[in-house]
Amino acid sequence: SPHHNPHDGPDYCCSGWNLNNIPNLKGSLLRYIDQDISGMKVPWLYVGMCFSCFCWHIEDHWSYSINYLHWGEPKTWYGVPSGYAESLEATMREQAPELFVDQPDLLHHLVTILSPNVLMKNGIPVVRTDQCAGEFVVTFPRAYHTGFNQGFNFAEAVNFTVADWLPIGRQSIEHYREMRRTPVFSHDEVLCKTMVLPDKLDLSLLVGVAQDALAMCQVEEGRREEARRKGITYSEREIFELVHDDQRQCRVCNTACFLSATRCPCNGGVVCCLCHCLDGCSCPASNKTLRYRYTMPELKAMVGVVQERAGHFRDWCQRVEHALDGRAQHKGLDYLQGFTCEAEEKGYVDCALCEELVSTIQEVEKYS
């Protein structure tokens, strides 16, 4: 670096703002992915020059991203809210239809530039900012962004995911399935890893994981029932996380199979997700085997444990909020202290609401 970085040293190495650490912080779901994913869990470095640009795109799995400009000239950003993502895609297709005929997933390849003025003329709001050295820029799930560098600079970027990303991340997998795009990781596999030790699960993730797990379980049960109706009656367990990613991709849509798949012995073993269980080859359904990671009773039990813990936590939060907003003042200090004892017993002490509760109790004790 041409400039001395005052943040070099052990404090920077351990800081939560160090982009090497962000994907693995307690509130990030990416910490449950074992392998290092270049650019997503491991930051990429970007050297910019005057007017070098990055094309319109969204992040893999529609995740958050964070960009830090270490030094140099500013970086100009343009962004579109996630609610207008489909409108932007439609406008892109209208402007260059011939490109999308040959390559329907063109926007996934970071090669498309379109003036923000064209988007705004089509009713799509565009925001703009200049990022200077020492500043962060955060992009939100499915929020398209583009930009250029005003001169020589050096930046670093990485992805992260928090609880509110879970339903959006699940939508991205279904979108990838339609586009036949290979995902970077299995969404269901990450979710199941968070549920293995629900008592250790970060509280900021707990409620979101419980909701997404319930949706996952319902969809999976429906797909297995549909596979049986189509004539796939034989099934056996398979530990998908021990299978190389290339060997558990659906032949039709390229999705990463984890909860279940079908296998056919023809052509060296054809793997398909349950959405395409009969489409990977011309063999009859009776030749195919449904492979499952968990039985449905096992999966429902896992989800049930997380749901129960999330339910207890939601109930505790509601009672604490009721107490803190003044409606339970007549209960006295002992009543508030009872919540802290419950928090210690059930492992809620790290949440923001517990910190607010402790602070309130300390204030009350000063004047009592």
mmCIF file of C-alpha atoms in Angstrom:
data_model
loop_
_atom_site.group_PDB
_atom_site.id
_atom_site.type_symbol
_atom_site.label_atom_id
_atom_site.label_comp_id
_atom_site.label_asym_id
_atom_site.label_seq_id
_atom_site.Cartn_x
_atom_site.Cartn_y
_atom_site.Cartn_z
ATOM 1 C CA SER A 1 0.000 0.000 0.000
ATOM 2 C CA PRO A 2 1.311 3.500 -0.811
ATOM 3 C CA HIS A 3 -0.184 4.784 2.444
ATOM 4 C CA HIS A 4 0.348 3.580 5.978
ATOM 5 C CA ASN A 5 -2.810 1.930 7.307
ATOM 6 C CA PRO A 6 -3.421 3.033 10.925
ATOM 7 C CA HIS A 7 -5.639 -0.012 11.413
ATOM 8 C CA ASP A 8 -2.865 -2.557 10.803
ATOM 9 C CA GLY A 9 -2.178 -4.737 13.827
ATOM 10 C CA PRO A 10 -3.917 -7.150 16.193
ATOM 11 C CA ASP A 11 -6.949 -4.913 16.807
ATOM 12 C CA TYR A 12 -7.713 -4.785 13.093
ATOM 13 C CA CYS A 13 -7.182 -8.533 12.722
ATOM 14 C CA CYS A 14 -9.834 -9.257 15.353
ATOM 15 C CA SER A 15 -12.233 -6.445 14.440
ATOM 16 C CA GLY A 16 -15.744 -7.265 13.299
ATOM 17 C CA TRP A 17 -15.281 -4.616 10.607
ATOM 18 C CA ASN A 18 -12.393 -6.543 9.078
ATOM 19 C CA LEU A 19 -13.934 -7.970 5.905
ATOM 20 C CA ASN A 20 -12.143 -11.261 6.483
ATOM 21 C CA ASN A 21 -14.190 -11.665 9.682
ATOM 22 C CA ILE A 22 -17.638 -10.385 8.650
ATOM 23 C CA PRO A 23 -18.891 -13.589 6.936
ATOM 24 C CA ASN A 24 -18.025 -15.590 10.074
ATOM 25 C CA LEU A 25 -19.523 -13.326 12.736
ATOM 26 C CA LYS A 26 -22.149 -14.800 15.069
ATOM 27 C CA GLY A 27 -25.084 -13.249 13.228
ATOM 28 C CA SER A 28 -24.013 -14.427 9.753
ATOM 29 C CA LEU A 29 -25.304 -17.641 8.238
ATOM 30 C CA LEU A 30 -22.230 -17.948 6.022
ATOM 31 C CA ARG A 31 -20.275 -19.111 9.077
ATOM 32 C CA TYR A 32 -22.097 -22.432 8.753
ATOM 33 C CA ILE A 33 -20.504 -23.082 5.348
ATOM 34 C CA ASP A 34 -17.384 -25.151 5.919
ATOM 35 C CA GLN A 35 -15.473 -24.366 2.750
ATOM 36 C CA ASP A 36 -13.935 -21.005 1.874
ATOM 37 C CA ILE A 37 -15.863 -19.495 -1.040
ATOM 38 C CA SER A 38 -13.681 -17.052 -2.930
ATOM 39 C CA GLY A 39 -15.359 -13.665 -3.252
ATOM 40 C CA MET A 40 -18.249 -14.635 -1.000
ATOM 41 C CA LYS A 41 -16.643 -15.782 2.271
ATOM 42 C CA VAL A 42 -13.102 -14.771 1.316
ATOM 43 C CA PRO A 43 -12.846 -11.098 0.272
ATOM 44 C CA TRP A 44 -11.813 -10.096 -3.217
ATOM 45 C CA LEU A 45 -9.527 -7.120 -3.818
ATOM 46 C CA TYR A 46 -10.267 -4.615 -6.569
ATOM 47 C CA VAL A 47 -7.732 -2.278 -8.154
ATOM 48 C CA GLY A 48 -9.547 0.536 -9.980
ATOM 49 C CA MET A 49 -8.395 3.008 -12.600
ATOM 50 C CA CYS A 50 -10.061 6.108 -14.020
ATOM 51 C CA PHE A 51 -13.486 5.193 -15.463
ATOM 52 C CA SER A 52 -13.035 1.438 -14.986
ATOM 53 C CA CYS A 53 -16.491 0.153 -14.128
ATOM 54 C CA PHE A 54 -18.485 -2.758 -12.753
ATOM 55 C CA CYS A 55 -21.660 -3.798 -14.593
ATOM 56 C CA TRP A 56 -25.203 -4.059 -13.272
ATOM 57 C CA HIS A 57 -25.472 -7.121 -11.038
ATOM 58 C CA ILE A 58 -26.757 -8.596 -7.824
ATOM 59 C CA GLU A 59 -24.807 -10.818 -5.442
ATOM 60 C CA ASP A 60 -24.717 -14.612 -5.505
ATOM 61 C CA HIS A 61 -27.729 -16.056 -3.662
ATOM 62 C CA TRP A 62 -29.032 -12.475 -3.466
ATOM 63 C CA SER A 63 -26.914 -11.923 -0.367
ATOM 64 C CA TYR A 64 -25.719 -8.697 1.221
ATOM 65 C CA SER A 65 -22.339 -7.299 0.227
ATOM 66 C CA ILE A 66 -20.002 -4.862 1.917
ATOM 67 C CA ASN A 67 -17.287 -2.913 0.110
ATOM 68 C CA TYR A 68 -14.473 -0.978 1.783
ATOM 69 C CA LEU A 69 -12.369 1.529 -0.140
ATOM 70 C CA HIS A 70 -8.881 1.334 1.390
ATOM 71 C CA TRP A 71 -7.301 4.228 -0.480
ATOM 72 C CA GLY A 72 -7.352 6.204 -3.693
ATOM 73 C CA GLU A 73 -9.878 8.182 -5.677
ATOM 74 C CA PRO A 74 -13.639 7.834 -4.993
ATOM 75 C CA LYS A 75 -15.824 5.079 -6.380
ATOM 76 C CA THR A 76 -19.235 6.126 -7.760
ATOM 77 C CA TRP A 77 -22.152 3.761 -7.155
ATOM 78 C CA TYR A 78 -25.650 3.525 -8.652
ATOM 79 C CA GLY A 79 -28.240 1.290 -6.996
ATOM 80 C CA VAL A 80 -31.815 0.119 -7.553
ATOM 81 C CA PRO A 81 -34.077 -1.047 -4.684
ATOM 82 C CA SER A 82 -34.730 -4.793 -4.555
ATOM 83 C CA GLY A 83 -38.434 -4.275 -5.177
ATOM 84 C CA TYR A 84 -37.578 -3.074 -8.696
ATOM 85 C CA ALA A 85 -35.202 -5.933 -9.577
ATOM 86 C CA GLU A 86 -37.649 -7.590 -11.978
ATOM 87 C CA SER A 87 -38.485 -4.235 -13.565
ATOM 88 C CA LEU A 88 -34.782 -3.619 -14.181
ATOM 89 C CA GLU A 89 -34.399 -7.076 -15.725
ATOM 90 C CA ALA A 90 -37.421 -6.485 -17.966
ATOM 91 C CA THR A 91 -36.042 -3.105 -19.089
ATOM 92 C CA MET A 92 -32.674 -4.694 -19.873
ATOM 93 C CA ARG A 93 -34.404 -7.290 -22.069
ATOM 94 C CA GLU A 94 -36.378 -4.600 -23.864
ATOM 95 C CA GLN A 95 -33.231 -2.605 -24.581
ATOM 96 C CA ALA A 96 -31.165 -5.532 -25.873
ATOM 97 C CA PRO A 97 -33.522 -8.444 -26.683
ATOM 98 C CA GLU A 98 -31.102 -10.126 -29.088
ATOM 99 C CA LEU A 99 -28.521 -10.606 -26.330
ATOM 100 C CA PHE A 100 -30.991 -12.371 -24.045
ATOM 101 C CA VAL A 101 -32.177 -14.724 -26.795
ATOM 102 C CA ASP A 102 -28.748 -16.344 -26.954
ATOM 103 C CA GLN A 103 -28.010 -15.983 -23.233
ATOM 104 C CA PRO A 104 -31.133 -15.797 -21.002
ATOM 105 C CA ASP A 105 -28.979 -15.527 -17.870
ATOM 106 C CA LEU A 106 -26.966 -12.618 -19.283
ATOM 107 C CA LEU A 107 -27.334 -10.517 -16.135
ATOM 108 C CA HIS A 108 -25.565 -13.217 -14.127
ATOM 109 C CA HIS A 109 -22.368 -12.673 -16.082
ATOM 110 C CA LEU A 110 -21.623 -9.040 -15.123
ATOM 111 C CA VAL A 111 -21.294 -7.846 -18.710
ATOM 112 C CA THR A 112 -24.302 -5.539 -19.041
ATOM 113 C CA ILE A 113 -24.163 -1.728 -18.865
ATOM 114 C CA LEU A 114 -27.243 0.477 -19.186
ATOM 115 C CA SER A 115 -27.527 4.174 -18.412
ATOM 116 C CA PRO A 116 -29.332 4.966 -15.133
ATOM 117 C CA ASN A 117 -31.271 7.587 -17.123
ATOM 118 C CA VAL A 118 -32.886 4.832 -19.202
ATOM 119 C CA LEU A 119 -33.963 3.023 -16.052
ATOM 120 C CA MET A 120 -35.418 6.190 -14.522
ATOM 121 C CA LYS A 121 -37.341 6.937 -17.719
ATOM 122 C CA ASN A 122 -38.935 3.519 -17.284
ATOM 123 C CA GLY A 123 -40.080 4.336 -13.738
ATOM 124 C CA ILE A 124 -37.231 2.571 -11.923
ATOM 125 C CA PRO A 125 -35.746 4.616 -9.068
ATOM 126 C CA VAL A 126 -31.949 4.883 -9.033
ATOM 127 C CA VAL A 127 -29.845 6.133 -6.122
ATOM 128 C CA ARG A 128 -26.247 7.381 -6.391
ATOM 129 C CA THR A 129 -23.377 7.846 -3.969
ATOM 130 C CA ASP A 130 -19.650 8.572 -4.050
ATOM 131 C CA GLN A 131 -17.596 6.289 -1.816
ATOM 132 C CA CYS A 132 -14.400 7.901 -0.553
ATOM 133 C CA ALA A 133 -11.345 6.247 0.953
ATOM 134 C CA GLY A 134 -12.080 4.884 4.419
ATOM 135 C CA GLU A 135 -15.809 4.431 3.740
ATOM 136 C CA PHE A 136 -18.007 1.342 3.509
ATOM 137 C CA VAL A 137 -20.838 0.707 1.052
ATOM 138 C CA VAL A 138 -23.394 -2.004 1.828
ATOM 139 C CA THR A 139 -25.670 -3.457 -0.860
ATOM 140 C CA PHE A 140 -28.903 -5.205 0.099
ATOM 141 C CA PRO A 141 -30.346 -8.512 -1.133
ATOM 142 C CA ARG A 142 -31.368 -8.454 -4.809
ATOM 143 C CA ALA A 143 -30.563 -4.735 -5.045
ATOM 144 C CA TYR A 144 -28.948 -4.230 -8.448
ATOM 145 C CA HIS A 145 -25.883 -1.988 -8.446
ATOM 146 C CA THR A 146 -23.274 -0.681 -10.849
ATOM 147 C CA GLY A 147 -20.615 1.999 -10.828
ATOM 148 C CA PHE A 148 -17.205 3.258 -11.860
ATOM 149 C CA ASN A 149 -13.944 4.479 -10.368
ATOM 150 C CA GLN A 150 -12.973 8.143 -10.530
ATOM 151 C CA GLY A 151 -9.271 7.257 -10.557
ATOM 152 C CA PHE A 152 -6.668 4.873 -9.195
ATOM 153 C CA ASN A 153 -7.947 3.156 -6.036
ATOM 154 C CA PHE A 154 -7.908 -0.048 -4.040
ATOM 155 C CA ALA A 155 -11.023 -1.704 -2.571
ATOM 156 C CA GLU A 156 -12.045 -4.910 -0.823
ATOM 157 C CA ALA A 157 -15.456 -6.621 -0.832
ATOM 158 C CA VAL A 158 -17.152 -9.669 0.649
ATOM 159 C CA ASN A 159 -20.671 -11.046 1.217
ATOM 160 C CA PHE A 160 -22.640 -11.725 4.377
ATOM 161 C CA THR A 161 -26.093 -12.990 5.289
ATOM 162 C CA VAL A 162 -28.280 -12.240 8.306
ATOM 163 C CA ALA A 163 -31.642 -13.566 9.445
ATOM 164 C CA ASP A 164 -33.822 -11.414 7.178
ATOM 165 C CA TRP A 165 -31.954 -12.785 4.143
ATOM 166 C CA LEU A 166 -33.257 -16.342 4.650
ATOM 167 C CA PRO A 167 -36.571 -16.089 2.741
ATOM 168 C CA ILE A 168 -34.859 -14.067 -0.005
ATOM 169 C CA GLY A 169 -32.082 -16.629 -0.224
ATOM 170 C CA ARG A 170 -34.675 -19.375 -0.642
ATOM 171 C CA GLN A 171 -36.313 -17.385 -3.463
ATOM 172 C CA SER A 172 -32.915 -17.095 -5.158
ATOM 173 C CA ILE A 173 -32.574 -20.896 -5.240
ATOM 174 C CA GLU A 174 -35.933 -21.257 -6.986
ATOM 175 C CA HIS A 175 -34.907 -18.527 -9.429
ATOM 176 C CA TYR A 176 -31.615 -20.323 -10.097
ATOM 177 C CA ARG A 177 -33.576 -23.524 -10.669
ATOM 178 C CA GLU A 178 -35.673 -21.803 -13.343
ATOM 179 C CA MET A 179 -32.555 -20.316 -14.961
ATOM 180 C CA ARG A 180 -30.635 -23.607 -14.594
ATOM 181 C CA ARG A 181 -27.861 -21.773 -12.844
ATOM 182 C CA THR A 182 -25.533 -23.671 -10.507
ATOM 183 C CA PRO A 183 -25.769 -22.312 -6.947
ATOM 184 C CA VAL A 184 -22.650 -21.556 -4.941
ATOM 185 C CA PHE A 185 -23.872 -23.646 -1.991
ATOM 186 C CA SER A 186 -26.927 -25.583 -0.828
ATOM 187 C CA HIS A 187 -29.336 -23.300 1.030
ATOM 188 C CA ASP A 188 -31.001 -26.269 2.756
ATOM 189 C CA GLU A 189 -27.658 -27.683 3.863
ATOM 190 C CA VAL A 190 -26.694 -24.411 5.538
ATOM 191 C CA LEU A 191 -30.094 -24.193 7.213
ATOM 192 C CA CYS A 192 -29.875 -27.751 8.541
ATOM 193 C CA LYS A 193 -26.418 -27.068 9.961
ATOM 194 C CA THR A 194 -27.829 -24.177 11.976
ATOM 195 C CA MET A 195 -30.441 -26.512 13.454
ATOM 196 C CA VAL A 196 -28.020 -29.194 14.684
ATOM 197 C CA LEU A 197 -27.371 -27.315 17.954
ATOM 198 C CA PRO A 198 -30.372 -24.987 18.399
ATOM 199 C CA ASP A 199 -29.318 -23.990 21.926
ATOM 200 C CA LYS A 200 -26.060 -22.627 20.485
ATOM 201 C CA LEU A 201 -27.757 -20.770 17.633
ATOM 202 C CA ASP A 202 -27.258 -17.018 17.714
ATOM 203 C CA LEU A 203 -30.451 -15.349 18.904
ATOM 204 C CA SER A 204 -30.433 -12.882 16.014
ATOM 205 C CA LEU A 205 -30.833 -15.896 13.690
ATOM 206 C CA LEU A 206 -33.158 -18.060 15.782
ATOM 207 C CA VAL A 207 -36.578 -16.752 14.741
ATOM 208 C CA GLY A 208 -35.613 -16.433 11.060
ATOM 209 C CA VAL A 209 -34.162 -19.947 10.995
ATOM 210 C CA ALA A 210 -37.326 -21.344 12.597
ATOM 211 C CA GLN A 211 -39.558 -19.692 9.991
ATOM 212 C CA ASP A 212 -37.418 -20.733 7.024
ATOM 213 C CA ALA A 213 -37.021 -24.270 8.376
ATOM 214 C CA LEU A 214 -40.800 -24.670 8.584
ATOM 215 C CA ALA A 215 -41.154 -23.520 4.966
ATOM 216 C CA MET A 216 -38.374 -25.903 3.917
ATOM 217 C CA CYS A 217 -40.021 -28.843 5.681
ATOM 218 C CA GLN A 218 -43.430 -28.199 4.116
ATOM 219 C CA VAL A 219 -41.997 -27.900 0.603
ATOM 220 C CA GLU A 220 -39.869 -31.024 1.027
ATOM 221 C CA GLU A 221 -42.795 -33.109 2.247
ATOM 222 C CA GLY A 222 -44.887 -32.034 -0.724
ATOM 223 C CA ARG A 223 -42.126 -32.864 -3.198
ATOM 224 C CA ARG A 224 -41.555 -36.318 -1.735
ATOM 225 C CA GLU A 225 -45.258 -37.092 -1.893
ATOM 226 C CA GLU A 226 -45.342 -35.956 -5.517
ATOM 227 C CA ALA A 227 -42.347 -38.178 -6.372
ATOM 228 C CA ARG A 228 -44.160 -41.170 -4.882
ATOM 229 C CA ARG A 229 -47.298 -40.359 -6.872
ATOM 230 C CA LYS A 230 -45.141 -40.401 -10.004
ATOM 231 C CA GLY A 231 -44.075 -43.964 -9.220
ATOM 232 C CA ILE A 232 -40.773 -43.583 -7.358
ATOM 233 C CA THR A 233 -41.454 -45.896 -4.435
ATOM 234 C CA TYR A 234 -38.017 -47.179 -3.382
ATOM 235 C CA SER A 235 -35.942 -44.950 -1.110
ATOM 236 C CA GLU A 236 -32.752 -45.058 0.923
ATOM 237 C CA ARG A 237 -30.625 -42.687 2.976
ATOM 238 C CA GLU A 238 -27.687 -40.777 1.528
ATOM 239 C CA ILE A 239 -25.309 -38.466 3.406
ATOM 240 C CA PHE A 240 -25.229 -35.733 0.784
ATOM 241 C CA GLU A 241 -22.663 -33.549 2.527
ATOM 242 C CA LEU A 242 -20.106 -36.337 1.995
ATOM 243 C CA VAL A 243 -20.779 -36.338 -1.748
ATOM 244 C CA HIS A 244 -18.760 -34.012 -3.983
ATOM 245 C CA ASP A 245 -20.831 -31.059 -5.208
ATOM 246 C CA ASP A 246 -20.496 -32.123 -8.851
ATOM 247 C CA GLN A 247 -22.009 -35.509 -8.016
ATOM 248 C CA ARG A 248 -25.145 -34.154 -6.367
ATOM 249 C CA GLN A 249 -26.202 -31.544 -8.905
ATOM 250 C CA CYS A 250 -29.515 -31.996 -10.642
ATOM 251 C CA ARG A 251 -28.889 -32.983 -14.256
ATOM 252 C CA VAL A 252 -31.771 -30.760 -15.407
ATOM 253 C CA CYS A 253 -31.557 -27.537 -13.374
ATOM 254 C CA ASN A 254 -28.095 -27.802 -11.739
ATOM 255 C CA THR A 255 -29.437 -27.175 -8.241
ATOM 256 C CA ALA A 256 -27.399 -28.593 -5.351
ATOM 257 C CA CYS A 257 -29.299 -31.509 -3.789
ATOM 258 C CA PHE A 258 -29.153 -31.978 -0.029
ATOM 259 C CA LEU A 259 -32.458 -32.992 1.552
ATOM 260 C CA SER A 260 -33.302 -35.394 -1.256
ATOM 261 C CA ALA A 261 -32.676 -36.391 -4.858
ATOM 262 C CA THR A 262 -33.443 -39.223 -7.233
ATOM 263 C CA ARG A 263 -30.782 -41.483 -8.670
ATOM 264 C CA CYS A 264 -31.040 -43.686 -11.736
ATOM 265 C CA PRO A 265 -28.317 -46.269 -12.491
ATOM 266 C CA CYS A 266 -28.235 -45.412 -16.207
ATOM 267 C CA ASN A 267 -25.359 -43.438 -17.739
ATOM 268 C CA GLY A 268 -23.186 -43.782 -14.678
ATOM 269 C CA GLY A 269 -25.882 -42.614 -12.298
ATOM 270 C CA VAL A 270 -28.255 -39.767 -13.150
ATOM 271 C CA VAL A 271 -29.031 -37.383 -10.272
ATOM 272 C CA CYS A 272 -32.103 -35.161 -10.310
ATOM 273 C CA CYS A 273 -33.829 -32.949 -7.772
ATOM 274 C CA LEU A 274 -37.392 -33.925 -6.915
ATOM 275 C CA CYS A 275 -38.770 -31.148 -9.126
ATOM 276 C CA HIS A 276 -37.238 -32.963 -12.123
ATOM 277 C CA CYS A 277 -37.321 -36.509 -10.810
ATOM 278 C CA LEU A 278 -38.509 -37.983 -14.129
ATOM 279 C CA ASP A 279 -36.787 -35.551 -16.496
ATOM 280 C CA GLY A 280 -33.121 -36.549 -16.257
ATOM 281 C CA CYS A 281 -33.412 -39.679 -18.374
ATOM 282 C CA SER A 282 -35.978 -41.755 -20.238
ATOM 283 C CA CYS A 283 -35.933 -44.654 -17.752
ATOM 284 C CA PRO A 284 -39.211 -45.595 -16.027
ATOM 285 C CA ALA A 285 -39.909 -44.330 -12.514
ATOM 286 C CA SER A 286 -39.494 -47.853 -11.156
ATOM 287 C CA ASN A 287 -35.763 -47.694 -12.022
ATOM 288 C CA LYS A 288 -35.197 -44.618 -9.882
ATOM 289 C CA THR A 289 -34.434 -44.403 -6.179
ATOM 290 C CA LEU A 290 -35.393 -41.524 -3.921
ATOM 291 C CA ARG A 291 -32.358 -40.653 -1.824
ATOM 292 C CA TYR A 292 -33.010 -38.698 1.372
ATOM 293 C CA ARG A 293 -30.736 -37.072 3.950
ATOM 294 C CA TYR A 294 -33.341 -37.223 6.714
ATOM 295 C CA THR A 295 -36.625 -39.074 6.984
ATOM 296 C CA MET A 296 -39.590 -36.712 7.224
ATOM 297 C CA PRO A 297 -40.133 -37.570 10.945
ATOM 298 C CA GLU A 298 -36.449 -36.757 11.582
ATOM 299 C CA LEU A 299 -36.680 -33.479 9.672
ATOM 300 C CA LYS A 300 -39.902 -32.486 11.431
ATOM 301 C CA ALA A 301 -38.315 -33.244 14.793
ATOM 302 C CA MET A 302 -35.323 -31.000 13.992
ATOM 303 C CA VAL A 303 -37.623 -28.205 12.891
ATOM 304 C CA GLY A 304 -39.839 -28.722 15.943
ATOM 305 C CA VAL A 305 -36.942 -28.223 18.363
ATOM 306 C CA VAL A 306 -35.936 -24.948 16.703
ATOM 307 C CA GLN A 307 -39.554 -23.804 16.539
ATOM 308 C CA GLU A 308 -39.996 -24.507 20.242
ATOM 309 C CA ARG A 309 -36.885 -22.553 21.214
ATOM 310 C CA ALA A 310 -37.868 -19.683 18.926
ATOM 311 C CA GLY A 311 -41.365 -19.682 20.422
ATOM 312 C CA HIS A 312 -39.996 -19.458 23.974
ATOM 313 C CA PHE A 313 -37.678 -16.633 22.948
ATOM 314 C CA ARG A 314 -40.498 -14.704 21.225
ATOM 315 C CA ASP A 315 -42.662 -15.126 24.343
ATOM 316 C CA TRP A 316 -39.861 -13.832 26.588
ATOM 317 C CA CYS A 317 -39.294 -10.837 24.276
ATOM 318 C CA GLN A 318 -42.995 -9.948 24.301
ATOM 319 C CA ARG A 319 -43.150 -10.063 28.101
ATOM 320 C CA VAL A 320 -39.985 -7.966 28.464
ATOM 321 C CA GLU A 321 -41.198 -5.381 25.942
ATOM 322 C CA HIS A 322 -44.500 -5.222 27.834
ATOM 323 C CA ALA A 323 -42.571 -4.585 31.060
ATOM 324 C CA LEU A 324 -40.223 -1.994 29.583
ATOM 325 C CA ASP A 325 -42.869 0.111 27.884
ATOM 326 C CA GLY A 326 -44.325 1.019 31.267
ATOM 327 C CA ARG A 327 -47.422 -1.156 31.356
ATOM 328 C CA ALA A 328 -45.908 -3.325 34.092
ATOM 329 C CA GLN A 329 -44.339 -0.630 36.298
ATOM 330 C CA HIS A 330 -46.494 -1.587 39.265
ATOM 331 C CA LYS A 331 -44.827 -5.003 39.305
ATOM 332 C CA GLY A 332 -41.631 -3.543 40.793
ATOM 333 C CA LEU A 333 -37.910 -4.151 40.462
ATOM 334 C CA ASP A 334 -38.111 -7.828 41.400
ATOM 335 C CA TYR A 335 -40.368 -8.412 38.423
ATOM 336 C CA LEU A 336 -37.782 -6.987 36.013
ATOM 337 C CA GLN A 337 -34.950 -8.893 37.668
ATOM 338 C CA GLY A 338 -36.918 -12.084 37.158
ATOM 339 C CA PHE A 339 -36.546 -11.618 33.410
ATOM 340 C CA THR A 340 -32.754 -11.385 33.704
ATOM 341 C CA CYS A 341 -32.680 -14.615 35.701
ATOM 342 C CA GLU A 342 -34.786 -16.270 32.995
ATOM 343 C CA ALA A 343 -32.458 -14.874 30.325
ATOM 344 C CA GLU A 344 -29.407 -16.352 32.055
ATOM 345 C CA GLU A 345 -31.141 -19.696 32.464
ATOM 346 C CA LYS A 346 -32.267 -19.911 28.832
ATOM 347 C CA GLY A 347 -29.253 -18.277 27.171
ATOM 348 C CA TYR A 348 -30.823 -14.975 26.119
ATOM 349 C CA VAL A 349 -28.207 -12.705 27.728
ATOM 350 C CA ASP A 350 -26.515 -11.813 24.423
ATOM 351 C CA CYS A 351 -29.576 -10.287 22.789
ATOM 352 C CA ALA A 352 -30.081 -6.518 22.501
ATOM 353 C CA LEU A 353 -33.347 -6.630 24.447
ATOM 354 C CA CYS A 354 -31.599 -8.218 27.431
ATOM 355 C CA GLU A 355 -28.976 -5.477 27.346
ATOM 356 C CA GLU A 356 -31.766 -2.885 27.364
ATOM 357 C CA LEU A 357 -33.419 -4.707 30.274
ATOM 358 C CA VAL A 358 -30.198 -4.735 32.336
ATOM 359 C CA SER A 359 -29.635 -1.040 31.598
ATOM 360 C CA THR A 360 -33.192 -0.220 32.735
ATOM 361 C CA ILE A 361 -32.747 -2.183 35.954
ATOM 362 C CA GLN A 362 -29.516 -0.311 36.678
ATOM 363 C CA GLU A 363 -31.272 3.023 36.137
ATOM 364 C CA VAL A 364 -34.120 2.010 38.449
ATOM 365 C CA GLU A 365 -31.673 0.886 41.140
ATOM 366 C CA LYS A 366 -29.977 4.311 41.070
ATOM 367 C CA TYR A 367 -33.171 6.049 42.136
ATOM 368 C CA SER A 368 -34.678 3.408 44.391
#
